[in-house]
């Protein structure tokens, strides 16, 4: 029976073997395998129990002589399979969470045995690990399939290489760029490493090489409190910043040309090295990073600031437009005007609008955002497009005309209009919807 000689070899030197908590590591087998072997050894008369300890019988000693056990380079038997067994897959996932996400290892677990067997200072695989690290850190982009082809042999299975690779990646992650399907990945975690093992054809790895430039530290401080010369730290901070921007900021064209190009080059970036070494400096200053100076840094800060304020600037713009359209200067004044003609309002849209306008509890930004969301009958302003902004202005103008016309004919008007303007309001109200839209767009667009 496979591994029986290994079991008998250890029992001969350690009669209390089955009392050892780390028996799984000693034998390199799973608990199920150990249980089955023990049962078989007893049934076949190879071992006998005395006072809760086990000893070889003459038959067992003869078996060892005929089937001598010779320790191999790797003790854990499940690491020797060409195809990774499920129990090992699960253990490597646990080890990945430990090394990449700081999850605690369970004592006497297979993942703990993997650490002892492959990652300890006296491991038989120490030299292989060093070779894998040297291969990864050579500076050029490495296809993961080529790495496995380079190191997987009949002496070292994919399982062994996978665990050693995990350790190398964990210890060098701040200096490694990982690409999945040519796209730079921000965070190396257990789920990504799982994909790296089972779909290595999708992955490439590269050490980030960057000349140490003083300007890198200044760039890093734009988005972080702590300075860094590490190009990966700077890139990750920038990509996180872009990903957290509102949909409006990510899609609007109402930005300066440099900021537009800056945003777009980041959103389309696939290589963090080229992004900061070439792409961003080129759109902001027309130079490579090594040649950039204070002008580039100022342009970088300006672009970041413009992106940060894009949505709030748009909200401020629609707020001002709303007050201008209703010829008002404050919420209080506008509320009083709406309340003065509330009994004369019959149109559904104006009835709903008055409820939003006279809302007194909401702070100013939330107040205009609620009004804007109602008027556009769609998403909140931070999720708008440029077309939504234009539509809002058209609809506000139309509502304002209706309101001002109603106000001028109700006898509750607080703003003085001459007869000519009052007659004009009346004519506007009588226009068809298509005529109103044409007129309003002409007014808004100047």
CSV table of C-alpha atoms in Angstrom, one decimal:
chain,number,residue,atom,x,y,z
A,1,UNK,CA,0.0,0.0,0.0
A,2,UNK,CA,1.3,3.4,-1.0
A,3,UNK,CA,3.0,5.3,1.9
A,4,UNK,CA,2.8,2.2,4.2
A,5,UNK,CA,6.6,2.0,4.4
A,6,UNK,CA,6.7,5.7,5.4
A,7,UNK,CA,4.3,5.1,8.3
A,8,UNK,CA,6.1,2.0,9.5
A,9,UNK,CA,9.5,3.8,9.3
A,10,UNK,CA,8.3,6.6,11.6
A,11,UNK,CA,6.5,4.2,14.0
A,12,UNK,CA,9.8,2.2,14.4
A,13,UNK,CA,11.5,5.4,15.8
A,14,UNK,CA,8.5,7.0,17.4
A,15,UNK,CA,6.0,4.5,19.1
A,16,UNK,CA,3.9,7.5,20.3
A,17,UNK,CA,3.6,8.8,16.7
A,18,UNK,CA,-0.2,8.8,16.7
A,19,UNK,CA,-0.2,11.1,19.8
A,20,UNK,CA,1.8,13.7,17.9
A,21,UNK,CA,-0.3,16.8,17.1
A,22,UNK,CA,1.8,17.5,14.0
A,23,UNK,CA,1.6,13.9,12.7
A,24,UNK,CA,0.2,15.3,9.4
A,25,UNK,CA,3.4,17.2,8.9
A,26,UNK,CA,5.7,14.3,10.0
A,27,UNK,CA,4.1,11.9,7.6
A,28,UNK,CA,3.2,14.5,4.9
A,29,UNK,CA,-0.3,13.0,4.6
A,30,UNK,CA,-3.9,14.1,5.2
A,31,UNK,CA,-5.8,13.0,8.3
A,32,UNK,CA,-7.9,10.7,6.2
A,33,UNK,CA,-4.8,9.1,4.6
A,34,UNK,CA,-3.3,8.5,8.1
A,35,UNK,CA,-6.5,7.0,9.4
A,36,UNK,CA,-6.7,4.6,6.5
A,37,UNK,CA,-3.0,3.6,6.7
A,38,UNK,CA,-3.2,3.0,10.5
A,39,UNK,CA,-6.3,0.8,10.0
A,40,UNK,CA,-4.5,-1.2,7.2
A,41,UNK,CA,-1.3,-1.6,9.2
A,42,UNK,CA,-3.2,-3.0,12.1
A,43,UNK,CA,-5.4,-5.4,10.0
A,44,UNK,CA,-2.4,-6.7,8.2
A,45,UNK,CA,-0.5,-7.3,11.4
A,46,UNK,CA,2.3,-4.8,10.7
A,47,UNK,CA,1.9,-3.0,14.0
A,48,UNK,CA,0.6,-3.7,17.4
A,49,UNK,CA,-0.7,-1.5,20.2
A,50,UNK,CA,0.8,-1.7,23.7
A,51,UNK,CA,-0.2,0.8,26.4
A,52,UNK,CA,-1.5,3.3,23.8
A,53,UNK,CA,1.8,3.2,21.8
A,54,UNK,CA,2.4,1.3,18.6
A,55,UNK,CA,5.3,-1.0,17.7
A,56,UNK,CA,6.3,-2.9,14.7
A,57,UNK,CA,5.7,-6.6,14.6
A,58,UNK,CA,8.1,-9.0,13.0
A,59,UNK,CA,6.0,-8.9,9.9
A,60,UNK,CA,6.2,-5.1,9.9
A,61,UNK,CA,10.0,-5.2,10.3
A,62,UNK,CA,10.2,-7.6,7.4
A,63,UNK,CA,8.0,-5.2,5.3
A,64,UNK,CA,10.4,-2.3,5.9
A,65,UNK,CA,13.4,-4.4,5.0
A,66,UNK,CA,11.8,-5.4,1.7
A,67,UNK,CA,10.3,-1.9,1.1
A,68,UNK,CA,12.9,0.6,2.6
A,69,UNK,CA,11.7,4.2,3.0
A,70,UNK,CA,14.0,6.9,1.5
A,71,UNK,CA,13.1,10.5,2.3
A,72,UNK,CA,12.7,12.7,-0.8
A,73,UNK,CA,13.2,16.4,-1.3
A,74,UNK,CA,9.6,17.2,-0.5
A,75,UNK,CA,8.0,15.5,2.4
A,76,UNK,CA,4.3,16.5,2.0
A,77,UNK,CA,2.9,13.9,-0.3
A,78,UNK,CA,0.1,16.0,-1.8
A,79,UNK,CA,2.7,18.4,-3.2
A,80,UNK,CA,4.1,15.6,-5.4
A,81,UNK,CA,0.9,15.1,-7.5
A,82,UNK,CA,1.1,16.5,-11.0
A,83,UNK,CA,-2.5,17.7,-10.7
A,84,UNK,CA,-3.3,19.8,-7.5
A,85,UNK,CA,-5.8,17.9,-5.3
A,86,UNK,CA,-8.7,19.8,-3.9
A,87,UNK,CA,-7.4,19.7,-0.3
A,88,UNK,CA,-4.2,21.3,-1.4
A,89,UNK,CA,-6.1,24.0,-3.5
A,90,UNK,CA,-8.0,24.9,-0.4
A,91,UNK,CA,-4.8,25.1,1.7
A,92,UNK,CA,-3.1,27.3,-0.8
A,93,UNK,CA,-6.0,29.7,-0.8
A,94,UNK,CA,-5.8,29.9,3.0
A,95,UNK,CA,-2.1,30.5,2.8
A,96,UNK,CA,-2.7,33.2,0.2
A,97,UNK,CA,-5.1,34.9,2.6
A,98,UNK,CA,-2.5,34.7,5.3
A,99,UNK,CA,0.4,36.2,3.2
A,100,UNK,CA,-1.7,38.7,1.2
A,101,UNK,CA,-4.5,39.7,3.6
A,102,UNK,CA,-3.0,38.9,7.0
A,103,UNK,CA,-5.4,36.2,7.9
A,104,UNK,CA,-4.2,34.0,10.8
A,105,UNK,CA,-3.1,30.4,10.0
A,106,UNK,CA,-4.8,27.6,11.9
A,107,UNK,CA,-2.4,25.5,14.0
A,108,UNK,CA,-1.6,22.0,12.6
A,109,UNK,CA,-3.4,22.9,9.3
A,110,UNK,CA,-2.1,21.9,5.9
A,111,UNK,CA,-1.5,25.5,5.1
A,112,UNK,CA,0.7,25.7,8.2
A,113,UNK,CA,2.6,22.6,7.0
A,114,UNK,CA,3.1,24.2,3.6
A,115,UNK,CA,4.8,27.1,5.4
A,116,UNK,CA,7.0,24.8,7.4
A,117,UNK,CA,7.9,22.6,4.4
A,118,UNK,CA,8.5,25.2,1.7
A,119,UNK,CA,9.0,28.6,3.2
A,120,UNK,CA,11.1,28.0,6.3
A,121,UNK,CA,14.8,29.0,6.3
A,122,UNK,CA,16.0,25.4,6.1
A,123,UNK,CA,13.6,24.3,3.4
A,124,UNK,CA,14.9,22.0,0.7
A,125,UNK,CA,13.2,24.4,-1.7
A,126,UNK,CA,15.1,27.5,-0.6
A,127,UNK,CA,17.3,27.6,-3.7
A,128,UNK,CA,14.3,27.2,-6.0
A,129,UNK,CA,12.5,30.1,-4.3
A,130,UNK,CA,15.6,32.3,-4.8
A,131,UNK,CA,15.7,31.3,-8.5
A,132,UNK,CA,12.0,32.2,-8.9
A,133,UNK,CA,12.5,35.5,-7.2
A,134,UNK,CA,15.5,36.3,-9.4
A,135,UNK,CA,13.5,35.4,-12.5
A,136,UNK,CA,10.6,37.7,-11.5
A,137,UNK,CA,12.8,40.6,-10.6
A,138,UNK,CA,14.9,40.7,-13.7
A,139,UNK,CA,13.0,43.8,-14.9
A,140,UNK,CA,11.2,42.7,-18.1
A,141,UNK,CA,7.6,41.7,-18.4
A,142,UNK,CA,7.2,38.0,-17.7
A,143,UNK,CA,4.4,35.8,-18.8
A,144,UNK,CA,3.2,33.6,-16.0
A,145,UNK,CA,2.9,30.6,-18.3
A,146,UNK,CA,6.6,30.9,-19.1
A,147,UNK,CA,7.5,31.0,-15.4
A,148,UNK,CA,5.7,27.8,-14.8
A,149,UNK,CA,7.3,26.2,-17.9
A,150,UNK,CA,10.7,27.3,-16.6
A,151,UNK,CA,10.4,25.8,-13.1
A,152,UNK,CA,7.9,23.0,-13.2
A,153,UNK,CA,9.7,19.7,-13.7
A,154,UNK,CA,9.4,16.1,-12.6
A,155,UNK,CA,11.3,17.1,-9.4
A,156,UNK,CA,9.1,20.1,-8.7
A,157,UNK,CA,5.4,20.1,-9.4
A,158,UNK,CA,3.2,23.1,-10.2
A,159,UNK,CA,1.9,23.0,-6.5
A,160,UNK,CA,5.5,23.6,-5.2
A,161,UNK,CA,6.2,26.4,-7.7
A,162,UNK,CA,2.8,28.0,-6.9
A,163,UNK,CA,3.5,28.2,-3.2
A,164,UNK,CA,7.0,29.6,-3.7
A,165,UNK,CA,5.6,32.1,-6.3
A,166,UNK,CA,3.0,33.2,-3.7
A,167,UNK,CA,5.7,33.9,-1.2
A,168,UNK,CA,7.8,35.9,-3.7
A,169,UNK,CA,4.8,37.9,-4.8
A,170,UNK,CA,3.8,38.7,-1.2
A,171,UNK,CA,7.2,39.9,-0.2
A,172,UNK,CA,7.8,42.0,-3.4
A,173,UNK,CA,4.3,43.2,-4.1
A,174,UNK,CA,5.2,46.9,-3.6
A,175,UNK,CA,7.7,46.6,-6.5
A,176,UNK,CA,5.7,44.4,-8.9
A,177,UNK,CA,3.1,45.4,-11.5
A,178,UNK,CA,0.7,42.6,-12.2
A,179,UNK,CA,-1.3,42.6,-15.4
A,180,UNK,CA,-4.4,40.5,-16.1
A,181,UNK,CA,-5.4,40.3,-19.7
A,182,UNK,CA,-3.0,43.3,-20.3
A,183,UNK,CA,-4.8,45.4,-17.7
A,184,UNK,CA,-2.8,46.6,-14.7
A,185,UNK,CA,-4.3,45.3,-11.4
A,186,UNK,CA,-4.4,47.4,-8.3
A,187,UNK,CA,-4.6,44.8,-5.5
A,188,UNK,CA,-3.1,41.4,-5.3
A,189,UNK,CA,-5.3,39.3,-3.1
A,190,UNK,CA,-6.3,35.6,-2.7
A,191,UNK,CA,-8.9,35.7,-5.4
A,192,UNK,CA,-6.4,37.1,-7.9
A,193,UNK,CA,-3.7,34.6,-7.0
A,194,UNK,CA,-6.3,31.9,-7.4
A,195,UNK,CA,-6.9,33.1,-11.0
A,196,UNK,CA,-3.1,33.3,-11.5
A,197,UNK,CA,-2.7,29.6,-10.7
A,198,UNK,CA,-5.6,28.3,-12.8
A,199,UNK,CA,-5.5,30.8,-15.7
A,200,UNK,CA,-1.8,31.7,-15.9
A,201,UNK,CA,-2.1,32.5,-19.6
A,202,UNK,CA,-4.0,35.7,-18.6
A,203,UNK,CA,-1.2,37.1,-16.4
A,204,UNK,CA,2.1,39.0,-16.8
A,205,UNK,CA,4.4,40.3,-14.0
A,206,UNK,CA,7.0,43.1,-14.1
A,207,UNK,CA,9.2,44.7,-11.6
A,208,UNK,CA,8.6,48.5,-11.7
A,209,UNK,CA,11.9,50.1,-12.7
A,210,UNK,CA,12.0,53.9,-12.3
A,211,UNK,CA,14.8,56.3,-11.9
A,212,UNK,CA,14.7,57.9,-8.5
A,213,UNK,CA,13.5,61.4,-9.2
A,214,UNK,CA,12.8,64.1,-6.5
A,215,UNK,CA,9.6,65.1,-8.3
A,216,UNK,CA,8.1,61.7,-7.6
A,217,UNK,CA,7.8,62.5,-3.9
A,218,UNK,CA,6.2,65.8,-4.7
A,219,UNK,CA,3.7,64.1,-7.0
A,220,UNK,CA,2.9,61.5,-4.4
A,221,UNK,CA,2.0,64.2,-1.8
A,222,UNK,CA,-0.8,65.6,-4.1
A,223,UNK,CA,-3.0,62.6,-3.2
A,224,UNK,CA,-1.4,61.1,-0.1
A,225,UNK,CA,-0.3,62.4,3.2
A,226,UNK,CA,3.0,60.4,3.1
A,227,UNK,CA,5.5,60.9,0.4
A,228,UNK,CA,6.8,58.0,-1.7
A,229,UNK,CA,9.2,57.4,-4.5
A,230,UNK,CA,7.5,54.1,-5.4
A,231,UNK,CA,5.8,54.4,-8.8
A,232,UNK,CA,3.3,51.7,-7.8
A,233,UNK,CA,2.2,53.6,-4.7
A,234,UNK,CA,1.7,56.8,-6.8
A,235,UNK,CA,-0.1,55.0,-9.6
A,236,UNK,CA,-2.4,53.1,-7.2
A,237,UNK,CA,-3.3,56.3,-5.3
A,238,UNK,CA,-4.1,58.1,-8.6
A,239,UNK,CA,-6.2,55.2,-10.0
A,240,UNK,CA,-8.1,54.9,-6.7
A,241,UNK,CA,-8.8,58.7,-6.9
A,242,UNK,CA,-10.1,58.4,-10.5
A,243,UNK,CA,-12.3,55.4,-9.6
A,244,UNK,CA,-13.9,57.2,-6.7
A,245,UNK,CA,-14.9,60.2,-8.8
A,246,UNK,CA,-18.6,60.8,-9.6
A,247,UNK,CA,-20.0,59.5,-12.9
A,248,UNK,CA,-20.5,63.1,-14.0
A,249,UNK,CA,-16.8,63.9,-13.5
A,250,UNK,CA,-15.8,60.7,-15.3
A,251,UNK,CA,-18.0,61.5,-18.4
A,252,UNK,CA,-18.2,65.3,-18.7
A,253,UNK,CA,-16.5,67.1,-21.5
A,254,UNK,CA,-16.9,70.4,-19.6
A,255,UNK,CA,-13.3,70.5,-18.4
A,256,UNK,CA,-10.2,72.2,-19.6
A,257,UNK,CA,-8.4,70.5,-22.5
A,258,UNK,CA,-5.4,69.4,-20.3
A,259,UNK,CA,-7.6,68.0,-17.6
A,260,UNK,CA,-9.7,66.1,-20.1
A,261,UNK,CA,-6.6,64.5,-21.7
A,262,UNK,CA,-5.2,63.8,-18.2
A,263,UNK,CA,-8.4,62.1,-17.1
A,264,UNK,CA,-8.7,60.1,-20.3
A,265,UNK,CA,-5.1,58.9,-20.3
A,266,UNK,CA,-5.5,57.6,-16.8
A,267,UNK,CA,-8.8,55.8,-17.5
A,268,UNK,CA,-7.2,54.1,-20.5
A,269,UNK,CA,-3.9,53.3,-18.8
A,270,UNK,CA,-2.6,49.7,-18.9
A,271,UNK,CA,0.9,50.2,-17.8
A,272,UNK,CA,1.8,52.1,-14.6
A,273,UNK,CA,5.3,52.7,-15.7
A,274,UNK,CA,4.4,54.2,-19.0
A,275,UNK,CA,1.6,56.2,-17.4
A,276,UNK,CA,3.9,58.3,-15.2
A,277,UNK,CA,7.1,58.1,-17.2
A,278,UNK,CA,5.5,59.1,-20.5
A,279,UNK,CA,1.7,59.5,-20.8
A,280,UNK,CA,0.8,61.9,-18.0
A,281,UNK,CA,3.9,64.2,-18.4
A,282,UNK,CA,3.3,64.3,-22.2
A,283,UNK,CA,-0.4,65.5,-21.8
A,284,UNK,CA,0.5,68.0,-19.1
A,285,UNK,CA,3.8,69.4,-20.2
A,286,UNK,CA,4.8,67.8,-23.4
A,287,UNK,CA,7.9,66.1,-21.8
A,288,UNK,CA,9.1,62.9,-20.4
A,289,UNK,CA,9.0,62.7,-16.6
A,290,UNK,CA,12.8,62.9,-16.3
A,291,UNK,CA,12.7,66.3,-17.9
A,292,UNK,CA,9.7,67.7,-15.9
A,293,UNK,CA,9.9,70.6,-13.5
A,294,UNK,CA,7.7,72.8,-11.3
A,295,UNK,CA,5.5,73.6,-14.3
A,296,UNK,CA,4.5,69.9,-14.7
A,297,UNK,CA,3.8,69.6,-10.9
A,298,UNK,CA,1.6,72.7,-11.0
A,299,UNK,CA,-0.3,71.4,-14.0
A,300,UNK,CA,-0.8,68.1,-12.2
A,301,UNK,CA,-2.1,69.8,-9.1
A,302,UNK,CA,-4.5,71.9,-11.2
A,303,UNK,CA,-5.9,68.9,-13.1
A,304,UNK,CA,-6.5,67.0,-9.8
A,305,UNK,CA,-8.2,70.0,-8.3
A,306,UNK,CA,-10.4,70.5,-11.3
A,307,UNK,CA,-11.5,66.9,-11.2
A,308,UNK,CA,-12.2,67.1,-7.5
A,309,UNK,CA,-14.4,70.1,-8.0
A,310,UNK,CA,-16.1,69.2,-11.3
A,311,UNK,CA,-19.4,67.9,-9.7
A,312,UNK,CA,-19.6,70.6,-7.1
A,313,UNK,CA,-19.0,73.3,-9.7
A,314,UNK,CA,-21.8,71.8,-11.9
A,315,UNK,CA,-24.2,71.8,-8.9
A,316,UNK,CA,-23.3,75.4,-8.1
A,317,UNK,CA,-23.9,76.3,-11.8
A,318,UNK,CA,-27.3,74.7,-11.9
A,319,UNK,CA,-28.2,76.3,-8.6
A,320,UNK,CA,-27.3,79.8,-9.9
A,321,UNK,CA,-29.2,79.1,-13.1
A,322,UNK,CA,-32.2,78.0,-11.1
A,323,UNK,CA,-32.3,81.3,-9.1
A,324,UNK,CA,-31.6,83.4,-12.2
A,325,UNK,CA,-34.4,81.7,-14.1
A,326,UNK,CA,-36.9,82.5,-11.4
A,327,UNK,CA,-35.5,86.0,-10.9
A,328,UNK,CA,-34.7,85.3,-7.3
A,329,UNK,CA,-31.7,85.8,-5.0
A,330,UNK,CA,-32.4,83.5,-2.1
A,331,UNK,CA,-34.3,80.4,-1.0
A,332,UNK,CA,-36.3,82.5,1.5
A,333,UNK,CA,-37.5,84.9,-1.0
A,334,UNK,CA,-38.4,82.2,-3.6
A,335,UNK,CA,-40.2,80.2,-0.9
A,336,UNK,CA,-42.4,83.2,-0.1
A,337,UNK,CA,-43.2,83.8,-3.7
A,338,UNK,CA,-44.2,80.2,-4.3
A,339,UNK,CA,-46.3,80.1,-1.1
A,340,UNK,CA,-48.0,83.4,-2.2
A,341,UNK,CA,-49.4,81.8,-5.4
A,342,UNK,CA,-49.8,78.2,-4.2
A,343,UNK,CA,-53.6,78.3,-4.3
A,344,UNK,CA,-53.4,79.3,-8.0
A,345,UNK,CA,-51.1,76.5,-9.1
A,346,UNK,CA,-52.9,73.8,-11.0
A,347,UNK,CA,-50.2,72.2,-13.1
A,348,UNK,CA,-48.8,69.0,-11.7
A,349,UNK,CA,-45.1,69.8,-12.2
A,350,UNK,CA,-45.4,73.2,-10.5
A,351,UNK,CA,-47.3,71.6,-7.6
A,352,UNK,CA,-44.5,69.1,-7.1
A,353,UNK,CA,-41.8,71.8,-7.6
A,354,UNK,CA,-43.4,73.9,-4.9
A,355,UNK,CA,-43.0,71.1,-2.3
A,356,UNK,CA,-39.3,70.9,-3.1
A,357,UNK,CA,-38.8,74.7,-3.1
A,358,UNK,CA,-40.5,75.4,0.2
A,359,UNK,CA,-38.5,72.5,1.9
A,360,UNK,CA,-36.8,74.2,4.9
A,361,UNK,CA,-34.9,71.4,6.6
A,362,UNK,CA,-32.5,70.4,3.8
A,363,UNK,CA,-29.1,72.3,3.6
A,364,UNK,CA,-28.6,74.3,0.4
A,365,UNK,CA,-26.7,71.6,-1.7
A,366,UNK,CA,-29.2,68.9,-0.9
A,367,UNK,CA,-32.0,71.3,-1.6
A,368,UNK,CA,-30.9,72.1,-5.2
A,369,UNK,CA,-30.0,68.4,-5.8
A,370,UNK,CA,-33.5,67.3,-4.9
A,371,UNK,CA,-35.0,69.9,-7.1
A,372,UNK,CA,-32.6,69.0,-10.0
A,373,UNK,CA,-33.5,65.3,-9.6
A,374,UNK,CA,-37.2,66.0,-9.8
A,375,UNK,CA,-36.9,68.4,-12.7
A,376,UNK,CA,-34.8,65.9,-14.8
A,377,UNK,CA,-36.9,63.0,-13.7
A,378,UNK,CA,-33.7,60.9,-13.7
A,379,UNK,CA,-30.5,60.4,-11.7
A,380,UNK,CA,-29.1,62.6,-9.0
A,381,UNK,CA,-26.8,65.3,-10.4
A,382,UNK,CA,-23.5,63.5,-9.5
A,383,UNK,CA,-24.6,60.8,-12.0
A,384,UNK,CA,-25.6,63.2,-14.7
A,385,UNK,CA,-24.2,63.6,-18.2
A,386,UNK,CA,-23.6,66.9,-20.0
A,387,UNK,CA,-26.9,66.3,-21.8
A,388,UNK,CA,-28.7,66.1,-18.5
A,389,UNK,CA,-27.3,69.5,-17.5
A,390,UNK,CA,-28.6,71.0,-20.8
A,391,UNK,CA,-32.0,69.3,-20.3
A,392,UNK,CA,-32.2,70.6,-16.8
A,393,UNK,CA,-31.7,74.2,-18.0
A,394,UNK,CA,-34.4,73.8,-20.7
A,395,UNK,CA,-36.9,72.5,-18.2
A,396,UNK,CA,-36.1,75.1,-15.6
A,397,UNK,CA,-36.6,77.9,-18.1
A,398,UNK,CA,-40.0,76.4,-19.1
A,399,UNK,CA,-41.1,76.0,-15.5
A,400,UNK,CA,-39.8,79.5,-14.7
A,401,UNK,CA,-41.8,81.0,-17.5
A,402,UNK,CA,-45.0,79.3,-16.3
A,403,UNK,CA,-44.4,80.4,-12.8
A,404,UNK,CA,-43.6,84.0,-13.7
A,405,UNK,CA,-46.7,84.2,-16.0
A,406,UNK,CA,-48.9,82.7,-13.2
A,407,UNK,CA,-47.4,85.1,-10.7
A,408,UNK,CA,-47.9,88.1,-13.0
A,409,UNK,CA,-51.6,87.3,-13.5
A,410,UNK,CA,-52.4,86.2,-9.9
A,411,UNK,CA,-52.0,89.7,-8.4
A,412,UNK,CA,-49.3,88.2,-6.0
A,413,UNK,CA,-46.3,89.4,-7.9
A,414,UNK,CA,-43.4,90.7,-5.9
A,415,UNK,CA,-41.2,91.6,-8.9
A,416,UNK,CA,-42.4,94.5,-11.1
A,417,UNK,CA,-42.9,93.8,-14.8
A,418,UNK,CA,-44.2,96.3,-17.3
A,419,UNK,CA,-47.3,95.6,-19.4
A,420,UNK,CA,-45.2,94.6,-22.4
A,421,UNK,CA,-43.4,91.9,-20.5
A,422,UNK,CA,-46.6,90.6,-18.9
A,423,UNK,CA,-48.2,90.3,-22.3
A,424,UNK,CA,-45.1,88.4,-23.5
A,425,UNK,CA,-45.5,85.9,-20.6
A,426,UNK,CA,-49.1,85.3,-21.6
A,427,UNK,CA,-48.0,84.6,-25.2
A,428,UNK,CA,-45.3,82.2,-24.1
A,429,UNK,CA,-47.7,80.2,-22.1
A,430,UNK,CA,-49.9,79.7,-25.1
A,431,UNK,CA,-47.1,78.4,-27.3
A,432,UNK,CA,-47.0,74.7,-28.3
A,433,UNK,CA,-44.5,72.4,-26.5
A,434,UNK,CA,-42.3,72.2,-29.6
A,435,UNK,CA,-42.3,76.0,-30.0
A,436,UNK,CA,-41.4,76.4,-26.3
A,437,UNK,CA,-38.5,74.0,-26.6
A,438,UNK,CA,-37.1,75.8,-29.7
A,439,UNK,CA,-37.4,79.1,-28.0
A,440,UNK,CA,-35.9,77.9,-24.7
A,441,UNK,CA,-32.9,76.4,-26.3
A,442,UNK,CA,-32.3,79.6,-28.2
A,443,UNK,CA,-32.5,81.6,-25.0
A,444,UNK,CA,-30.2,79.2,-23.1
A,445,UNK,CA,-27.6,79.0,-25.8
A,446,UNK,CA,-27.6,82.7,-26.3
